[in-house]
Amino acid sequence: MPSIDLLSRFRDRLSLPLIAAPMFLVSGVELVAAACRNGVIGSFPTVNCRSPEQLDQWLTDIGNRLKAHADASGKQPAPVCANLIVHRSNARLERDIEVLLRHRPEMVITSVGSPAPVLNALHDAGALVFADVASIRHAERAVAAGADGLVLLTAGAGGQTGWLNPFVFVRAVRAFFDGPLVLAGGISDGYALRAAEALGCDLAYMGTKFIATRESMADARYKAMLVASSADDIFLTTAFTGLQTNMLRPSIAAAGLDPDNLPQRGAIDIGKDIDVGAREDRPKRWKDVWSAGHSVSGVAEVLSVDEMIARTAAEYREASTRV
């Protein structure tokens, strides 16, 4: 355990050691607010908002909803957590940070790059900054930069995924870092969540199952495909992003592509995805070709966030009695 428990500031507001993962075009106001009022950290990528102005509106709306819930129930919600893409390709980064600072977030997750450029400002605002990492080398660099916690992206995570076995990754990082760790990849129920704790993690991501909730922004066809799919339907490819990405094989086929005969690495690019002539309705990654993690085998039906978290909590309690 770390000498200072950084999560103590909001641990008593959590019903589960869980984060509803930030998912592109999926995580929105309804999903985040529902997760937080159920005691699960609700996160979303700031780029899900069309502009910094909409980001401000989202944060205000979520805050108002959670305040109303707290006033009515007497129970404080879990933190809202923004996810910042810190790569230089994010032209909005500075303006999004300005918005976040006005709302004084409790927790922020950085992705696709070093957290160093945003750490000081976010720390000054009182936020814990967690860095999304996919290798031991990147974890070491994030710790050296001053990240408060790490999100370990492991094999089996949906979308742009990691490649390390979670058992190996967690134990290797625990050898040099005693701060908060979040396991991302393969968390499909409360049993897996309890196992992540036993492995040495403080929190875990759950993503794919939150896609298949009524509150997510995902297309209804996407949710239905998750219910109908299993881990055998997850296809690892570099064709869509240039990085290893877990996608739903049925969605690739539905988009008119052969999963076993895709273009070379990164050839299908955002904004001009999939060269099928001048058609404006050509399929695009994320919107028409959908991602999921290995945990899709745990998606049996589309539930409300309330129902899904309640089931996960019951599973977690049962798993805890077996230890």
Short mmCIF file of C-alpha atoms in Angstrom, two decimals:
data_model
loop_
_atom_site.label_atom_id
_atom_site.label_comp_id
_atom_site.label_asym_id
_atom_site.label_seq_id
_atom_site.Cartn_x
_atom_site.Cartn_y
_atom_site.Cartn_z
CA MET A 1 0.00 0.00 0.00
CA PRO A 2 1.21 3.54 -0.68
CA SER A 3 2.37 5.56 2.30
CA ILE A 4 -0.36 8.10 1.53
CA ASP A 5 -3.74 6.81 0.36
CA LEU A 6 -4.52 9.26 -2.42
CA LEU A 7 -7.96 7.75 -2.94
CA SER A 8 -8.99 8.36 0.67
CA ARG A 9 -10.47 11.71 -0.34
CA PHE A 10 -13.38 9.96 -2.07
CA ARG A 11 -13.09 6.24 -1.24
CA ASP A 12 -16.12 6.38 1.07
CA ARG A 13 -18.24 7.62 -1.84
CA LEU A 14 -17.56 4.51 -3.93
CA SER A 15 -19.89 1.52 -3.89
CA LEU A 16 -17.33 -0.41 -5.95
CA PRO A 17 -13.64 0.11 -6.80
CA LEU A 18 -14.71 0.79 -10.36
CA ILE A 19 -14.47 3.36 -13.14
CA ALA A 20 -16.96 3.47 -16.00
CA ALA A 21 -14.31 3.69 -18.71
CA PRO A 22 -14.08 6.78 -20.94
CA MET A 23 -15.27 5.65 -24.37
CA PHE A 24 -15.23 7.64 -27.59
CA LEU A 25 -18.74 8.45 -28.86
CA VAL A 26 -20.25 6.32 -26.06
CA SER A 27 -19.71 8.06 -22.71
CA GLY A 28 -21.99 11.06 -22.26
CA VAL A 29 -23.95 13.01 -19.68
CA GLU A 30 -26.54 10.29 -19.02
CA LEU A 31 -23.99 7.49 -18.57
CA VAL A 32 -21.57 9.49 -16.44
CA ALA A 33 -24.27 10.88 -14.14
CA ALA A 34 -25.86 7.44 -13.70
CA ALA A 35 -22.52 5.83 -12.85
CA CYS A 36 -21.60 8.53 -10.31
CA ARG A 37 -24.91 8.47 -8.47
CA ASN A 38 -24.48 4.68 -8.15
CA GLY A 39 -21.07 5.06 -6.53
CA VAL A 40 -18.94 4.32 -9.60
CA ILE A 41 -16.47 6.87 -10.97
CA GLY A 42 -17.95 8.17 -14.22
CA SER A 43 -15.49 9.16 -16.92
CA PHE A 44 -15.71 10.50 -20.45
CA PRO A 45 -13.30 11.75 -23.13
CA THR A 46 -13.50 15.53 -23.44
CA VAL A 47 -13.41 15.08 -27.23
CA ASN A 48 -16.88 13.52 -27.02
CA CYS A 49 -18.02 17.14 -26.75
CA ARG A 50 -18.15 19.06 -30.01
CA SER A 51 -16.38 22.06 -28.48
CA PRO A 52 -14.95 23.41 -25.21
CA GLU A 53 -18.23 25.27 -24.81
CA GLN A 54 -20.16 22.02 -24.92
CA LEU A 55 -17.68 20.50 -22.47
CA ASP A 56 -18.56 23.29 -20.07
CA GLN A 57 -22.26 22.55 -20.59
CA TRP A 58 -21.75 18.83 -19.98
CA LEU A 59 -19.83 19.37 -16.75
CA THR A 60 -22.43 21.84 -15.53
CA ASP A 61 -25.30 19.48 -16.42
CA ILE A 62 -23.64 16.49 -14.74
CA GLY A 63 -22.84 18.57 -11.67
CA ASN A 64 -26.42 19.81 -11.37
CA ARG A 65 -27.83 16.31 -11.71
CA LEU A 66 -25.51 14.91 -9.07
CA LYS A 67 -26.19 17.78 -6.69
CA ALA A 68 -29.93 17.21 -7.03
CA HIS A 69 -29.42 13.49 -6.36
CA ALA A 70 -27.26 14.20 -3.32
CA ASP A 71 -29.81 16.67 -1.94
CA ALA A 72 -32.60 14.14 -2.38
CA SER A 73 -30.76 11.03 -1.16
CA GLY A 74 -28.29 12.48 1.32
CA LYS A 75 -25.59 10.42 -0.38
CA GLN A 76 -22.59 11.99 -2.08
CA PRO A 77 -21.89 10.69 -5.59
CA ALA A 78 -18.65 9.23 -6.89
CA PRO A 79 -16.29 11.64 -8.71
CA VAL A 80 -16.67 12.75 -12.29
CA CYS A 81 -13.48 12.06 -14.23
CA ALA A 82 -12.57 13.74 -17.52
CA ASN A 83 -10.26 11.96 -19.96
CA LEU A 84 -7.84 14.23 -21.83
CA ILE A 85 -6.13 13.22 -25.07
CA VAL A 86 -2.73 14.88 -24.55
CA HIS A 87 -1.29 14.00 -27.96
CA ARG A 88 -0.27 16.98 -30.10
CA SER A 89 -3.02 16.12 -32.58
CA ASN A 90 -5.61 17.34 -30.05
CA ALA A 91 -5.83 21.00 -31.04
CA ARG A 92 -8.39 21.64 -28.29
CA LEU A 93 -6.24 20.48 -25.39
CA GLU A 94 -5.43 23.89 -23.90
CA ARG A 95 -9.01 25.15 -24.16
CA ASP A 96 -10.40 21.93 -22.68
CA ILE A 97 -7.99 22.25 -19.74
CA GLU A 98 -9.20 25.82 -19.16
CA VAL A 99 -12.76 24.51 -18.91
CA LEU A 100 -11.76 21.70 -16.56
CA LEU A 101 -9.89 24.06 -14.27
CA ARG A 102 -13.02 26.19 -13.86
CA HIS A 103 -14.91 23.07 -12.72
CA ARG A 104 -12.08 21.91 -10.41
CA PRO A 105 -12.18 18.17 -11.22
CA GLU A 106 -11.31 15.62 -8.55
CA MET A 107 -9.71 13.25 -11.04
CA VAL A 108 -8.45 13.41 -14.63
CA ILE A 109 -7.10 10.62 -16.85
CA THR A 110 -4.58 11.47 -19.58
CA SER A 111 -4.21 9.33 -22.71
CA VAL A 112 -1.98 9.08 -25.77
CA GLY A 113 1.08 10.83 -24.42
CA SER A 114 2.92 12.01 -21.34
CA PRO A 115 0.86 13.71 -18.61
CA ALA A 116 3.75 16.12 -17.93
CA PRO A 117 2.37 19.17 -19.85
CA VAL A 118 -0.91 19.20 -17.90
CA LEU A 119 0.18 18.00 -14.46
CA ASN A 120 0.99 21.30 -12.75
CA ALA A 121 -2.22 23.07 -13.72
CA LEU A 122 -4.41 20.11 -12.77
CA HIS A 123 -2.59 19.56 -9.49
CA ASP A 124 -2.99 23.24 -8.64
CA ALA A 125 -6.74 22.77 -9.16
CA GLY A 126 -6.73 19.84 -6.73
CA ALA A 127 -7.12 17.02 -9.26
CA LEU A 128 -5.54 13.60 -9.10
CA VAL A 129 -3.96 12.85 -12.48
CA PHE A 130 -3.87 9.27 -13.72
CA ALA A 131 -1.90 8.35 -16.85
CA ASP A 132 -3.12 5.74 -19.33
CA VAL A 133 -0.13 3.45 -20.15
CA ALA A 134 0.31 0.30 -22.22
CA SER A 135 3.88 -0.76 -21.44
CA ILE A 136 6.22 -0.96 -18.48
CA ARG A 137 8.48 1.66 -20.07
CA HIS A 138 5.57 4.08 -20.45
CA ALA A 139 4.52 3.40 -16.85
CA GLU A 140 8.02 4.25 -15.64
CA ARG A 141 7.98 7.50 -17.62
CA ALA A 142 4.55 8.50 -16.31
CA VAL A 143 5.67 7.91 -12.72
CA ALA A 144 8.83 9.92 -13.33
CA ALA A 145 6.70 12.75 -14.76
CA GLY A 146 4.69 12.89 -11.54
CA ALA A 147 1.45 11.06 -12.35
CA ASP A 148 -0.56 10.28 -9.22
CA GLY A 149 -1.86 6.99 -10.57
CA LEU A 150 -1.68 4.71 -13.59
CA VAL A 151 -4.29 3.07 -15.80
CA LEU A 152 -2.75 -0.17 -17.07
CA LEU A 153 -4.10 -0.93 -20.52
CA THR A 154 -3.81 -4.71 -20.88
CA ALA A 155 -4.53 -7.30 -23.54
CA GLY A 156 -8.27 -7.68 -24.04
CA ALA A 157 -9.24 -4.03 -23.58
CA GLY A 158 -11.65 -2.64 -26.16
CA GLY A 159 -10.57 -0.14 -28.80
CA GLN A 160 -6.88 0.73 -28.88
CA THR A 161 -5.63 -1.98 -26.60
CA GLY A 162 -2.61 -3.08 -24.65
CA TRP A 163 -0.69 -6.27 -25.32
CA LEU A 164 0.65 -7.33 -21.92
CA ASN A 165 -0.93 -10.02 -19.78
CA PRO A 166 -2.62 -8.27 -16.82
CA PHE A 167 -0.99 -10.56 -14.23
CA VAL A 168 2.47 -9.73 -15.55
CA PHE A 169 1.77 -6.02 -16.09
CA VAL A 170 0.32 -5.31 -12.66
CA ARG A 171 3.01 -7.19 -10.74
CA ALA A 172 5.81 -5.61 -12.80
CA VAL A 173 4.50 -2.09 -12.12
CA ARG A 174 3.90 -2.84 -8.45
CA ALA A 175 7.63 -3.57 -8.17
CA PHE A 176 8.41 0.16 -8.60
CA PHE A 177 5.15 2.05 -7.96
CA ASP A 178 3.05 1.98 -4.81
CA GLY A 179 0.46 4.55 -5.91
CA PRO A 180 -3.04 3.88 -7.24
CA LEU A 181 -3.32 1.38 -10.10
CA VAL A 182 -6.32 0.87 -12.37
CA LEU A 183 -6.64 -2.35 -14.38
CA ALA A 184 -8.14 -1.88 -17.85
CA GLY A 185 -9.07 -4.90 -19.95
CA GLY A 186 -11.25 -7.96 -19.35
CA ILE A 187 -13.34 -6.74 -16.40
CA SER A 188 -16.77 -8.17 -17.15
CA ASP A 189 -18.27 -8.66 -13.69
CA GLY A 190 -17.80 -8.33 -9.95
CA TYR A 191 -15.70 -11.49 -9.77
CA ALA A 192 -13.12 -10.07 -12.17
CA LEU A 193 -13.20 -6.78 -10.26
CA ARG A 194 -12.40 -8.56 -7.00
CA ALA A 195 -9.60 -10.47 -8.75
CA ALA A 196 -8.09 -7.17 -9.91
CA GLU A 197 -7.93 -6.04 -6.29
CA ALA A 198 -6.31 -9.30 -5.22
CA LEU A 199 -3.72 -8.79 -7.94
CA GLY A 200 -2.75 -5.43 -6.47
CA CYS A 201 -5.00 -2.88 -8.16
CA ASP A 202 -6.98 -0.18 -6.41
CA LEU A 203 -9.59 0.28 -9.14
CA ALA A 204 -10.56 -1.22 -12.48
CA TYR A 205 -12.11 -0.03 -15.72
CA MET A 206 -15.33 -1.52 -17.01
CA GLY A 207 -16.05 -0.42 -20.57
CA THR A 208 -17.78 -2.89 -22.87
CA LYS A 209 -20.63 -3.65 -20.46
CA PHE A 210 -21.31 0.07 -20.04
CA ILE A 211 -21.64 0.41 -23.83
CA ALA A 212 -24.60 -1.96 -23.60
CA THR A 213 -26.54 0.19 -21.14
CA ARG A 214 -29.60 2.25 -21.90
CA GLU A 215 -27.80 5.44 -20.89
CA SER A 216 -24.84 5.07 -23.26
CA MET A 217 -24.74 7.08 -26.48
CA ALA A 218 -24.03 3.96 -28.57
CA ASP A 219 -26.23 3.08 -31.52
CA ALA A 220 -28.95 0.54 -30.69
CA ARG A 221 -27.49 -1.78 -33.35
CA TYR A 222 -24.13 -1.59 -31.59
CA LYS A 223 -25.69 -2.61 -28.28
CA ALA A 224 -27.55 -5.49 -29.93
CA MET A 225 -24.33 -6.70 -31.55
CA LEU A 226 -22.60 -6.73 -28.16
CA VAL A 227 -25.36 -8.92 -26.73
CA ALA A 228 -25.08 -11.30 -29.68
CA SER A 229 -21.27 -11.49 -29.62
CA SER A 230 -18.67 -13.35 -27.58
CA ALA A 231 -14.95 -12.96 -27.06
CA ASP A 232 -14.45 -15.07 -30.20
CA ASP A 233 -15.93 -12.16 -32.19
CA ILE A 234 -13.23 -9.71 -31.09
CA PHE A 235 -10.76 -9.00 -33.88
CA LEU A 236 -7.35 -7.46 -33.22
CA THR A 237 -6.16 -5.25 -36.09
CA THR A 238 -3.94 -2.27 -36.85
CA ALA A 239 -5.88 -1.36 -40.01
CA PHE A 240 -8.13 1.28 -38.45
CA THR A 241 -5.78 3.32 -36.26
CA GLY A 242 -2.25 2.15 -36.98
CA LEU A 243 -2.20 0.74 -33.44
CA GLN A 244 -3.46 -2.61 -32.23
CA THR A 245 -7.21 -2.19 -31.81
CA ASN A 246 -9.87 -4.65 -30.68
CA MET A 247 -12.90 -4.40 -32.94
CA LEU A 248 -16.11 -6.37 -33.37
CA ARG A 249 -15.65 -8.70 -36.33
CA PRO A 250 -19.40 -8.65 -37.20
CA SER A 251 -19.33 -4.84 -37.49
CA ILE A 252 -16.39 -5.00 -39.89
CA ALA A 253 -18.30 -7.46 -42.08
CA ALA A 254 -21.48 -5.36 -41.83
CA ALA A 255 -19.50 -2.38 -43.13
CA GLY A 256 -18.74 -4.32 -46.31
CA LEU A 257 -15.18 -5.27 -45.39
CA ASP A 258 -13.49 -8.64 -45.13
CA PRO A 259 -11.92 -8.86 -41.65
CA ASP A 260 -9.35 -11.30 -43.00
CA ASN A 261 -8.36 -9.05 -45.90
CA LEU A 262 -8.08 -5.53 -44.47
CA PRO A 263 -5.74 -2.79 -45.75
CA GLN A 264 -2.25 -2.38 -44.37
CA ARG A 265 -1.50 -0.84 -41.00
CA GLY A 266 -3.29 2.46 -40.54
CA ALA A 267 -4.51 2.57 -44.14
CA ILE A 268 -8.09 3.13 -42.99
CA ASP A 269 -7.79 6.65 -41.62
CA ILE A 270 -10.19 8.83 -39.67
CA GLY A 271 -12.11 11.35 -41.74
CA LYS A 272 -11.48 9.43 -44.95
CA ASP A 273 -12.04 5.95 -43.63
CA ILE A 274 -12.35 3.09 -46.05
CA ASP A 275 -11.90 4.08 -49.65
CA VAL A 276 -15.14 3.09 -51.38
CA GLY A 277 -15.33 5.91 -53.85
CA ALA A 278 -17.18 9.19 -53.44
CA ARG A 279 -20.03 7.87 -51.30
CA GLU A 280 -20.70 10.18 -48.38
CA ASP A 281 -22.20 7.27 -46.43
CA ARG A 282 -18.97 5.28 -46.50
CA PRO A 283 -18.45 3.43 -43.20
CA LYS A 284 -16.16 4.96 -40.59
CA ARG A 285 -14.39 3.52 -37.60
CA TRP A 286 -16.13 3.99 -34.25
CA LYS A 287 -19.35 5.16 -35.97
CA ASP A 288 -19.90 2.13 -38.22
CA VAL A 289 -17.08 -0.24 -37.31
CA TRP A 290 -17.36 -0.77 -33.59
CA SER A 291 -14.95 -1.71 -30.85
CA ALA A 292 -15.32 -4.02 -27.85
CA GLY A 293 -13.11 -5.88 -25.42
CA HIS A 294 -12.82 -9.54 -24.54
CA SER A 295 -15.34 -8.90 -21.76
CA VAL A 296 -18.08 -8.83 -24.41
CA SER A 297 -18.75 -12.45 -23.43
CA GLY A 298 -20.24 -11.02 -20.23
CA VAL A 299 -22.82 -8.89 -22.07
CA ALA A 300 -26.07 -10.84 -22.04
CA GLU A 301 -28.63 -8.05 -22.32
CA VAL A 302 -29.03 -4.28 -22.44
CA LEU A 303 -29.57 -3.01 -18.91
CA SER A 304 -29.90 0.33 -17.19
CA VAL A 305 -26.77 1.55 -15.42
CA ASP A 306 -28.63 1.10 -12.11
CA GLU A 307 -29.30 -2.56 -12.87
CA MET A 308 -25.84 -3.29 -14.20
CA ILE A 309 -24.03 -1.78 -11.22
CA ALA A 310 -26.37 -3.52 -8.76
CA ARG A 311 -25.57 -6.89 -10.36
CA THR A 312 -21.87 -6.15 -10.38
CA ALA A 313 -22.00 -5.19 -6.70
CA ALA A 314 -23.76 -8.47 -5.83
CA GLU A 315 -21.12 -10.44 -7.76
CA TYR A 316 -18.34 -8.48 -6.05
CA ARG A 317 -19.77 -9.24 -2.60
CA GLU A 318 -20.05 -12.93 -3.41
CA ALA A 319 -16.50 -13.02 -4.76
CA SER A 320 -15.26 -11.29 -1.61
CA THR A 321 -16.67 -14.09 0.56
CA ARG A 322 -14.54 -16.64 -1.29
CA VAL A 323 -11.22 -15.04 -0.38
#
